[in-house]
Amino acid sequence: MRTLHAQFDADLALNPPLSSQDLDAALAAFGVEVPLWLSDLWLEADGGPAYAAVFTRPGFFTGLDFLSLEQSLALRASLNALSPQFEGWEEPDPRDNRIASDWFPLGWIPFAAFGGSTIVLFADCAPGPHGHVGQVIAYVHDPDQITFVAADGETYLGASLEWFRAEVEEFVAEE
């Protein structure tokens, strides 16, 4: 990602990484086992600044910010607080059966967001009956929908980087 930003004389100034001790203590707050691919990301950098595209949704021209662990925990708490308002909520189209039917299970760990969380990517640690722990899913607001993105973090990260490379002009702001 740094190389792609450098092509546009743009700096990808990510936050310093978390120490293993800090990461372990914070991950315990999630109450679920966080996939290794996600904890490894936070060991590389504890998120990044707002409006600095680090991730994409392949096939969409939306660059997403890398959430710090603190931001992830805060967004998760905020979404959990909203959950009671969505009791009985149903999407217009049936949801992919790899994704749990709840509006927001606590096993969804946010790691990337766009536009004040109008789009959020999650590591899914509470998948539906045909899903797998660690798959990547997306919440998109207006119209509200929850979609499957990738079978695992490694597949997602590869596809995100490939789409980022193919459409780099869309994701990197020239300085």
JSON list of C-alpha atoms in Angstrom, two decimals:
[
{"chain": "A", "resi": 1, "resn": "MET", "atom": "CA", "xyz": [0.00, 0.00, 0.00]},
{"chain": "A", "resi": 2, "resn": "ARG", "atom": "CA", "xyz": [2.85, 2.37, 0.79]},
{"chain": "A", "resi": 3, "resn": "THR", "atom": "CA", "xyz": [4.31, 1.75, -2.69]},
{"chain": "A", "resi": 4, "resn": "LEU", "atom": "CA", "xyz": [1.00, 2.52, -4.37]},
{"chain": "A", "resi": 5, "resn": "HIS", "atom": "CA", "xyz": [0.63, 5.74, -2.39]},
{"chain": "A", "resi": 6, "resn": "ALA", "atom": "CA", "xyz": [4.20, 6.72, -3.21]},
{"chain": "A", "resi": 7, "resn": "GLN", "atom": "CA", "xyz": [3.37, 6.56, -6.94]},
{"chain": "A", "resi": 8, "resn": "PHE", "atom": "CA", "xyz": [1.21, 9.64, -6.29]},
{"chain": "A", "resi": 9, "resn": "ASP", "atom": "CA", "xyz": [3.63, 11.33, -3.91]},
{"chain": "A", "resi": 10, "resn": "ALA", "atom": "CA", "xyz": [1.14, 10.55, -1.16]},
{"chain": "A", "resi": 11, "resn": "ASP", "atom": "CA", "xyz": [2.17, 9.33, 2.25]},
{"chain": "A", "resi": 12, "resn": "LEU", "atom": "CA", "xyz": [0.39, 6.40, 3.85]},
{"chain": "A", "resi": 13, "resn": "ALA", "atom": "CA", "xyz": [0.99, 7.38, 7.44]},
{"chain": "A", "resi": 14, "resn": "LEU", "atom": "CA", "xyz": [-0.41, 4.49, 9.45]},
{"chain": "A", "resi": 15, "resn": "ASN", "atom": "CA", "xyz": [-0.43, 4.49, 13.23]},
{"chain": "A", "resi": 16, "resn": "PRO", "atom": "CA", "xyz": [2.38, 2.70, 15.07]},
{"chain": "A", "resi": 17, "resn": "PRO", "atom": "CA", "xyz": [1.71, -1.00, 15.65]},
{"chain": "A", "resi": 18, "resn": "LEU", "atom": "CA", "xyz": [0.33, -2.36, 18.88]},
{"chain": "A", "resi": 19, "resn": "SER", "atom": "CA", "xyz": [2.65, -4.35, 21.08]},
{"chain": "A", "resi": 20, "resn": "SER", "atom": "CA", "xyz": [1.75, -8.01, 21.54]},
{"chain": "A", "resi": 21, "resn": "GLN", "atom": "CA", "xyz": [0.88, -7.31, 25.18]},
{"chain": "A", "resi": 22, "resn": "ASP", "atom": "CA", "xyz": [-1.39, -4.38, 24.36]},
{"chain": "A", "resi": 23, "resn": "LEU", "atom": "CA", "xyz": [-3.02, -6.35, 21.55]},
{"chain": "A", "resi": 24, "resn": "ASP", "atom": "CA", "xyz": [-3.69, -9.40, 23.73]},
{"chain": "A", "resi": 25, "resn": "ALA", "atom": "CA", "xyz": [-5.24, -7.28, 26.47]},
{"chain": "A", "resi": 26, "resn": "ALA", "atom": "CA", "xyz": [-7.47, -5.39, 24.04]},
{"chain": "A", "resi": 27, "resn": "LEU", "atom": "CA", "xyz": [-8.52, -8.46, 22.07]},
{"chain": "A", "resi": 28, "resn": "ALA", "atom": "CA", "xyz": [-9.84, -10.01, 25.26]},
{"chain": "A", "resi": 29, "resn": "ALA", "atom": "CA", "xyz": [-12.41, -7.19, 25.35]},
{"chain": "A", "resi": 30, "resn": "PHE", "atom": "CA", "xyz": [-14.07, -8.60, 22.22]},
{"chain": "A", "resi": 31, "resn": "GLY", "atom": "CA", "xyz": [-15.02, -11.80, 24.04]},
{"chain": "A", "resi": 32, "resn": "VAL", "atom": "CA", "xyz": [-14.51, -13.88, 20.89]},
{"chain": "A", "resi": 33, "resn": "GLU", "atom": "CA", "xyz": [-11.39, -15.24, 19.27]},
{"chain": "A", "resi": 34, "resn": "VAL", "atom": "CA", "xyz": [-10.28, -12.67, 16.72]},
{"chain": "A", "resi": 35, "resn": "PRO", "atom": "CA", "xyz": [-8.91, -14.21, 13.50]},
{"chain": "A", "resi": 36, "resn": "LEU", "atom": "CA", "xyz": [-5.13, -14.25, 13.21]},
{"chain": "A", "resi": 37, "resn": "TRP", "atom": "CA", "xyz": [-5.18, -12.24, 9.97]},
{"chain": "A", "resi": 38, "resn": "LEU", "atom": "CA", "xyz": [-6.85, -9.34, 11.80]},
{"chain": "A", "resi": 39, "resn": "SER", "atom": "CA", "xyz": [-4.66, -9.41, 14.89]},
{"chain": "A", "resi": 40, "resn": "ASP", "atom": "CA", "xyz": [-1.63, -9.53, 12.55]},
{"chain": "A", "resi": 41, "resn": "LEU", "atom": "CA", "xyz": [-2.88, -6.34, 10.87]},
{"chain": "A", "resi": 42, "resn": "TRP", "atom": "CA", "xyz": [-3.01, -4.53, 14.21]},
{"chain": "A", "resi": 43, "resn": "LEU", "atom": "CA", "xyz": [0.52, -5.76, 14.94]},
{"chain": "A", "resi": 44, "resn": "GLU", "atom": "CA", "xyz": [1.59, -4.05, 11.68]},
{"chain": "A", "resi": 45, "resn": "ALA", "atom": "CA", "xyz": [-0.26, -0.79, 12.41]},
{"chain": "A", "resi": 46, "resn": "ASP", "atom": "CA", "xyz": [-2.95, 0.21, 14.88]},
{"chain": "A", "resi": 47, "resn": "GLY", "atom": "CA", "xyz": [-5.15, 1.66, 12.18]},
{"chain": "A", "resi": 48, "resn": "GLY", "atom": "CA", "xyz": [-4.60, 4.81, 10.22]},
{"chain": "A", "resi": 49, "resn": "PRO", "atom": "CA", "xyz": [-5.83, 8.36, 9.80]},
{"chain": "A", "resi": 50, "resn": "ALA", "atom": "CA", "xyz": [-9.31, 9.20, 8.54]},
{"chain": "A", "resi": 51, "resn": "TYR", "atom": "CA", "xyz": [-9.72, 9.46, 4.78]},
{"chain": "A", "resi": 52, "resn": "ALA", "atom": "CA", "xyz": [-6.59, 7.43, 4.07]},
{"chain": "A", "resi": 53, "resn": "ALA", "atom": "CA", "xyz": [-7.79, 4.49, 1.99]},
{"chain": "A", "resi": 54, "resn": "VAL", "atom": "CA", "xyz": [-6.10, 1.28, 3.09]},
{"chain": "A", "resi": 55, "resn": "PHE", "atom": "CA", "xyz": [-8.80, -1.20, 2.09]},
{"chain": "A", "resi": 56, "resn": "THR", "atom": "CA", "xyz": [-11.36, -1.50, -0.71]},
{"chain": "A", "resi": 57, "resn": "ARG", "atom": "CA", "xyz": [-14.50, -3.40, -1.42]},
{"chain": "A", "resi": 58, "resn": "PRO", "atom": "CA", "xyz": [-13.48, -5.18, -4.62]},
{"chain": "A", "resi": 59, "resn": "GLY", "atom": "CA", "xyz": [-15.74, -4.08, -7.45]},
{"chain": "A", "resi": 60, "resn": "PHE", "atom": "CA", "xyz": [-16.73, -0.82, -5.73]},
{"chain": "A", "resi": 61, "resn": "PHE", "atom": "CA", "xyz": [-15.03, 2.57, -5.86]},
{"chain": "A", "resi": 62, "resn": "THR", "atom": "CA", "xyz": [-14.93, 2.96, -2.12]},
{"chain": "A", "resi": 63, "resn": "GLY", "atom": "CA", "xyz": [-11.69, 3.20, -0.17]},
{"chain": "A", "resi": 64, "resn": "LEU", "atom": "CA", "xyz": [-12.00, 2.35, 3.49]},
{"chain": "A", "resi": 65, "resn": "ASP", "atom": "CA", "xyz": [-10.04, 3.60, 6.50]},
{"chain": "A", "resi": 66, "resn": "PHE", "atom": "CA", "xyz": [-8.18, 1.12, 8.68]},
{"chain": "A", "resi": 67, "resn": "LEU", "atom": "CA", "xyz": [-9.73, 1.31, 12.15]},
{"chain": "A", "resi": 68, "resn": "SER", "atom": "CA", "xyz": [-7.51, 1.27, 15.20]},
{"chain": "A", "resi": 69, "resn": "LEU", "atom": "CA", "xyz": [-8.31, -1.35, 17.80]},
{"chain": "A", "resi": 70, "resn": "GLU", "atom": "CA", "xyz": [-9.79, 1.39, 20.01]},
{"chain": "A", "resi": 71, "resn": "GLN", "atom": "CA", "xyz": [-11.98, 2.62, 17.13]},
{"chain": "A", "resi": 72, "resn": "SER", "atom": "CA", "xyz": [-13.05, -0.95, 16.43]},
{"chain": "A", "resi": 73, "resn": "LEU", "atom": "CA", "xyz": [-14.11, -1.52, 20.01]},
{"chain": "A", "resi": 74, "resn": "ALA", "atom": "CA", "xyz": [-15.97, 1.83, 20.08]},
{"chain": "A", "resi": 75, "resn": "LEU", "atom": "CA", "xyz": [-17.81, 1.16, 16.81]},
{"chain": "A", "resi": 76, "resn": "ARG", "atom": "CA", "xyz": [-18.72, -2.34, 17.99]},
{"chain": "A", "resi": 77, "resn": "ALA", "atom": "CA", "xyz": [-20.15, -0.89, 21.23]},
{"chain": "A", "resi": 78, "resn": "SER", "atom": "CA", "xyz": [-22.09, 1.73, 19.28]},
{"chain": "A", "resi": 79, "resn": "LEU", "atom": "CA", "xyz": [-23.59, -0.83, 16.89]},
{"chain": "A", "resi": 80, "resn": "ASN", "atom": "CA", "xyz": [-24.44, -3.11, 19.80]},
{"chain": "A", "resi": 81, "resn": "ALA", "atom": "CA", "xyz": [-26.27, -0.22, 21.52]},
{"chain": "A", "resi": 82, "resn": "LEU", "atom": "CA", "xyz": [-28.33, 0.31, 18.34]},
{"chain": "A", "resi": 83, "resn": "SER", "atom": "CA", "xyz": [-29.23, -3.37, 17.99]},
{"chain": "A", "resi": 84, "resn": "PRO", "atom": "CA", "xyz": [-32.49, -3.25, 20.01]},
{"chain": "A", "resi": 85, "resn": "GLN", "atom": "CA", "xyz": [-33.90, -0.70, 17.56]},
{"chain": "A", "resi": 86, "resn": "PHE", "atom": "CA", "xyz": [-33.55, -3.25, 14.78]},
{"chain": "A", "resi": 87, "resn": "GLU", "atom": "CA", "xyz": [-35.41, -6.10, 16.49]},
{"chain": "A", "resi": 88, "resn": "GLY", "atom": "CA", "xyz": [-37.35, -7.88, 13.73]},
{"chain": "A", "resi": 89, "resn": "TRP", "atom": "CA", "xyz": [-35.65, -5.89, 10.97]},
{"chain": "A", "resi": 90, "resn": "GLU", "atom": "CA", "xyz": [-35.56, -7.71, 7.65]},
{"chain": "A", "resi": 91, "resn": "GLU", "atom": "CA", "xyz": [-33.58, -6.87, 4.56]},
{"chain": "A", "resi": 92, "resn": "PRO", "atom": "CA", "xyz": [-35.53, -6.48, 1.31]},
{"chain": "A", "resi": 93, "resn": "ASP", "atom": "CA", "xyz": [-33.61, -9.41, -0.20]},
{"chain": "A", "resi": 94, "resn": "PRO", "atom": "CA", "xyz": [-32.78, -12.62, 1.69]},
{"chain": "A", "resi": 95, "resn": "ARG", "atom": "CA", "xyz": [-29.35, -12.50, 3.30]},
{"chain": "A", "resi": 96, "resn": "ASP", "atom": "CA", "xyz": [-26.56, -14.84, 2.21]},
{"chain": "A", "resi": 97, "resn": "ASN", "atom": "CA", "xyz": [-26.76, -17.93, 4.46]},
{"chain": "A", "resi": 98, "resn": "ARG", "atom": "CA", "xyz": [-23.06, -17.61, 5.27]},
{"chain": "A", "resi": 99, "resn": "ILE", "atom": "CA", "xyz": [-23.98, -14.59, 7.40]},
{"chain": "A", "resi": 100, "resn": "ALA", "atom": "CA", "xyz": [-25.92, -14.73, 10.67]},
{"chain": "A", "resi": 101, "resn": "SER", "atom": "CA", "xyz": [-29.44, -13.34, 10.48]},
{"chain": "A", "resi": 102, "resn": "ASP", "atom": "CA", "xyz": [-29.08, -10.93, 13.42]},
{"chain": "A", "resi": 103, "resn": "TRP", "atom": "CA", "xyz": [-28.72, -7.21, 12.81]},
{"chain": "A", "resi": 104, "resn": "PHE", "atom": "CA", "xyz": [-25.45, -7.03, 14.70]},
{"chain": "A", "resi": 105, "resn": "PRO", "atom": "CA", "xyz": [-23.99, -10.04, 16.52]},
{"chain": "A", "resi": 106, "resn": "LEU", "atom": "CA", "xyz": [-21.14, -9.22, 18.90]},
{"chain": "A", "resi": 107, "resn": "GLY", "atom": "CA", "xyz": [-19.02, -11.66, 16.92]},
{"chain": "A", "resi": 108, "resn": "TRP", "atom": "CA", "xyz": [-18.68, -9.12, 14.11]},
{"chain": "A", "resi": 109, "resn": "ILE", "atom": "CA", "xyz": [-15.37, -7.29, 14.55]},
{"chain": "A", "resi": 110, "resn": "PRO", "atom": "CA", "xyz": [-15.16, -4.02, 12.58]},
{"chain": "A", "resi": 111, "resn": "PHE", "atom": "CA", "xyz": [-11.77, -3.28, 11.04]},
{"chain": "A", "resi": 112, "resn": "ALA", "atom": "CA", "xyz": [-12.43, -0.83, 8.20]},
{"chain": "A", "resi": 113, "resn": "ALA", "atom": "CA", "xyz": [-14.97, 1.92, 7.58]},
{"chain": "A", "resi": 114, "resn": "PHE", "atom": "CA", "xyz": [-15.96, 4.61, 5.12]},
{"chain": "A", "resi": 115, "resn": "GLY", "atom": "CA", "xyz": [-17.88, 7.85, 5.51]},
{"chain": "A", "resi": 116, "resn": "GLY", "atom": "CA", "xyz": [-18.73, 7.88, 9.19]},
{"chain": "A", "resi": 117, "resn": "SER", "atom": "CA", "xyz": [-19.37, 4.14, 9.14]},
{"chain": "A", "resi": 118, "resn": "THR", "atom": "CA", "xyz": [-21.86, 4.18, 6.28]},
{"chain": "A", "resi": 119, "resn": "ILE", "atom": "CA", "xyz": [-19.84, 1.21, 5.04]},
{"chain": "A", "resi": 120, "resn": "VAL", "atom": "CA", "xyz": [-18.13, -1.10, 7.53]},
{"chain": "A", "resi": 121, "resn": "LEU", "atom": "CA", "xyz": [-16.09, -4.23, 6.94]},
{"chain": "A", "resi": 122, "resn": "PHE", "atom": "CA", "xyz": [-16.14, -6.92, 9.61]},
{"chain": "A", "resi": 123, "resn": "ALA", "atom": "CA", "xyz": [-14.18, -10.02, 10.45]},
{"chain": "A", "resi": 124, "resn": "ASP", "atom": "CA", "xyz": [-17.11, -12.35, 11.07]},
{"chain": "A", "resi": 125, "resn": "CYS", "atom": "CA", "xyz": [-16.54, -14.46, 14.17]},
{"chain": "A", "resi": 126, "resn": "ALA", "atom": "CA", "xyz": [-20.21, -15.47, 14.41]},
{"chain": "A", "resi": 127, "resn": "PRO", "atom": "CA", "xyz": [-21.09, -16.68, 10.91]},
{"chain": "A", "resi": 128, "resn": "GLY", "atom": "CA", "xyz": [-24.33, -18.12, 9.62]},
{"chain": "A", "resi": 129, "resn": "PRO", "atom": "CA", "xyz": [-24.90, -21.84, 9.11]},
{"chain": "A", "resi": 130, "resn": "HIS", "atom": "CA", "xyz": [-22.90, -22.04, 5.87]},
{"chain": "A", "resi": 131, "resn": "GLY", "atom": "CA", "xyz": [-20.21, -19.51, 6.76]},
{"chain": "A", "resi": 132, "resn": "HIS", "atom": "CA", "xyz": [-16.78, -19.75, 8.32]},
{"chain": "A", "resi": 133, "resn": "VAL", "atom": "CA", "xyz": [-15.21, -17.92, 11.24]},
{"chain": "A", "resi": 134, "resn": "GLY", "atom": "CA", "xyz": [-12.94, -15.20, 9.88]},
{"chain": "A", "resi": 135, "resn": "GLN", "atom": "CA", "xyz": [-14.89, -14.51, 6.70]},
{"chain": "A", "resi": 136, "resn": "VAL", "atom": "CA", "xyz": [-15.23, -10.85, 5.71]},
{"chain": "A", "resi": 137, "resn": "ILE", "atom": "CA", "xyz": [-18.63, -9.22, 5.48]},
{"chain": "A", "resi": 138, "resn": "ALA", "atom": "CA", "xyz": [-19.80, -5.66, 4.81]},
{"chain": "A", "resi": 139, "resn": "TYR", "atom": "CA", "xyz": [-22.53, -3.47, 6.23]},
{"chain": "A", "resi": 140, "resn": "VAL", "atom": "CA", "xyz": [-23.72, -0.81, 3.82]},
{"chain": "A", "resi": 141, "resn": "HIS", "atom": "CA", "xyz": [-26.13, 1.91, 4.89]},
{"chain": "A", "resi": 142, "resn": "ASP", "atom": "CA", "xyz": [-28.84, 3.32, 2.63]},
{"chain": "A", "resi": 143, "resn": "PRO", "atom": "CA", "xyz": [-30.22, 0.99, 1.71]},
{"chain": "A", "resi": 144, "resn": "ASP", "atom": "CA", "xyz": [-29.19, -1.07, 4.71]},
{"chain": "A", "resi": 145, "resn": "GLN", "atom": "CA", "xyz": [-27.70, -4.37, 3.66]},
{"chain": "A", "resi": 146, "resn": "ILE", "atom": "CA", "xyz": [-25.21, -6.88, 4.97]},
{"chain": "A", "resi": 147, "resn": "THR", "atom": "CA", "xyz": [-23.25, -8.74, 2.32]},
{"chain": "A", "resi": 148, "resn": "PHE", "atom": "CA", "xyz": [-20.63, -11.43, 2.00]},
{"chain": "A", "resi": 149, "resn": "VAL", "atom": "CA", "xyz": [-17.24, -10.13, 0.79]},
{"chain": "A", "resi": 150, "resn": "ALA", "atom": "CA", "xyz": [-14.70, -12.98, 1.10]},
{"chain": "A", "resi": 151, "resn": "ALA", "atom": "CA", "xyz": [-14.33, -16.46, 2.60]},
{"chain": "A", "resi": 152, "resn": "ASP", "atom": "CA", "xyz": [-11.40, -15.42, 4.77]},
{"chain": "A", "resi": 153, "resn": "GLY", "atom": "CA", "xyz": [-9.17, -12.47, 5.55]},
{"chain": "A", "resi": 154, "resn": "GLU", "atom": "CA", "xyz": [-6.29, -13.58, 3.38]},
{"chain": "A", "resi": 155, "resn": "THR", "atom": "CA", "xyz": [-8.54, -13.88, 0.33]},
{"chain": "A", "resi": 156, "resn": "TYR", "atom": "CA", "xyz": [-10.08, -10.53, 1.11]},
{"chain": "A", "resi": 157, "resn": "LEU", "atom": "CA", "xyz": [-6.75, -8.75, 1.58]},
{"chain": "A", "resi": 158, "resn": "GLY", "atom": "CA", "xyz": [-5.45, -10.12, -1.73]},
{"chain": "A", "resi": 159, "resn": "ALA", "atom": "CA", "xyz": [-8.61, -9.09, -3.61]},
{"chain": "A", "resi": 160, "resn": "SER", "atom": "CA", "xyz": [-8.62, -5.67, -1.94]},
{"chain": "A", "resi": 161, "resn": "LEU", "atom": "CA", "xyz": [-5.02, -5.04, -2.92]},
{"chain": "A", "resi": 162, "resn": "GLU", "atom": "CA", "xyz": [-5.64, -6.23, -6.49]},
{"chain": "A", "resi": 163, "resn": "TRP", "atom": "CA", "xyz": [-8.63, -3.89, -6.86]},
{"chain": "A", "resi": 164, "resn": "PHE", "atom": "CA", "xyz": [-6.66, -1.07, -5.24]},
{"chain": "A", "resi": 165, "resn": "ARG", "atom": "CA", "xyz": [-3.85, -1.56, -7.78]},
{"chain": "A", "resi": 166, "resn": "ALA", "atom": "CA", "xyz": [-6.25, -1.71, -10.71]},
{"chain": "A", "resi": 167, "resn": "GLU", "atom": "CA", "xyz": [-8.03, 1.48, -9.67]},
{"chain": "A", "resi": 168, "resn": "VAL", "atom": "CA", "xyz": [-5.32, 3.26, -7.68]},
{"chain": "A", "resi": 169, "resn": "GLU", "atom": "CA", "xyz": [-6.27, 6.68, -9.09]},
{"chain": "A", "resi": 170, "resn": "GLU", "atom": "CA", "xyz": [-9.67, 6.33, -7.40]},
{"chain": "A", "resi": 171, "resn": "PHE", "atom": "CA", "xyz": [-8.25, 5.53, -3.96]},
{"chain": "A", "resi": 172, "resn": "VAL", "atom": "CA", "xyz": [-5.16, 7.68, -3.51]},
{"chain": "A", "resi": 173, "resn": "ALA", "atom": "CA", "xyz": [-5.57, 11.42, -3.16]},
{"chain": "A", "resi": 174, "resn": "GLU", "atom": "CA", "xyz": [-2.77, 13.36, -4.77]},
{"chain": "A", "resi": 175, "resn": "GLU", "atom": "CA", "xyz": [-1.03, 15.66, -2.32]}
]
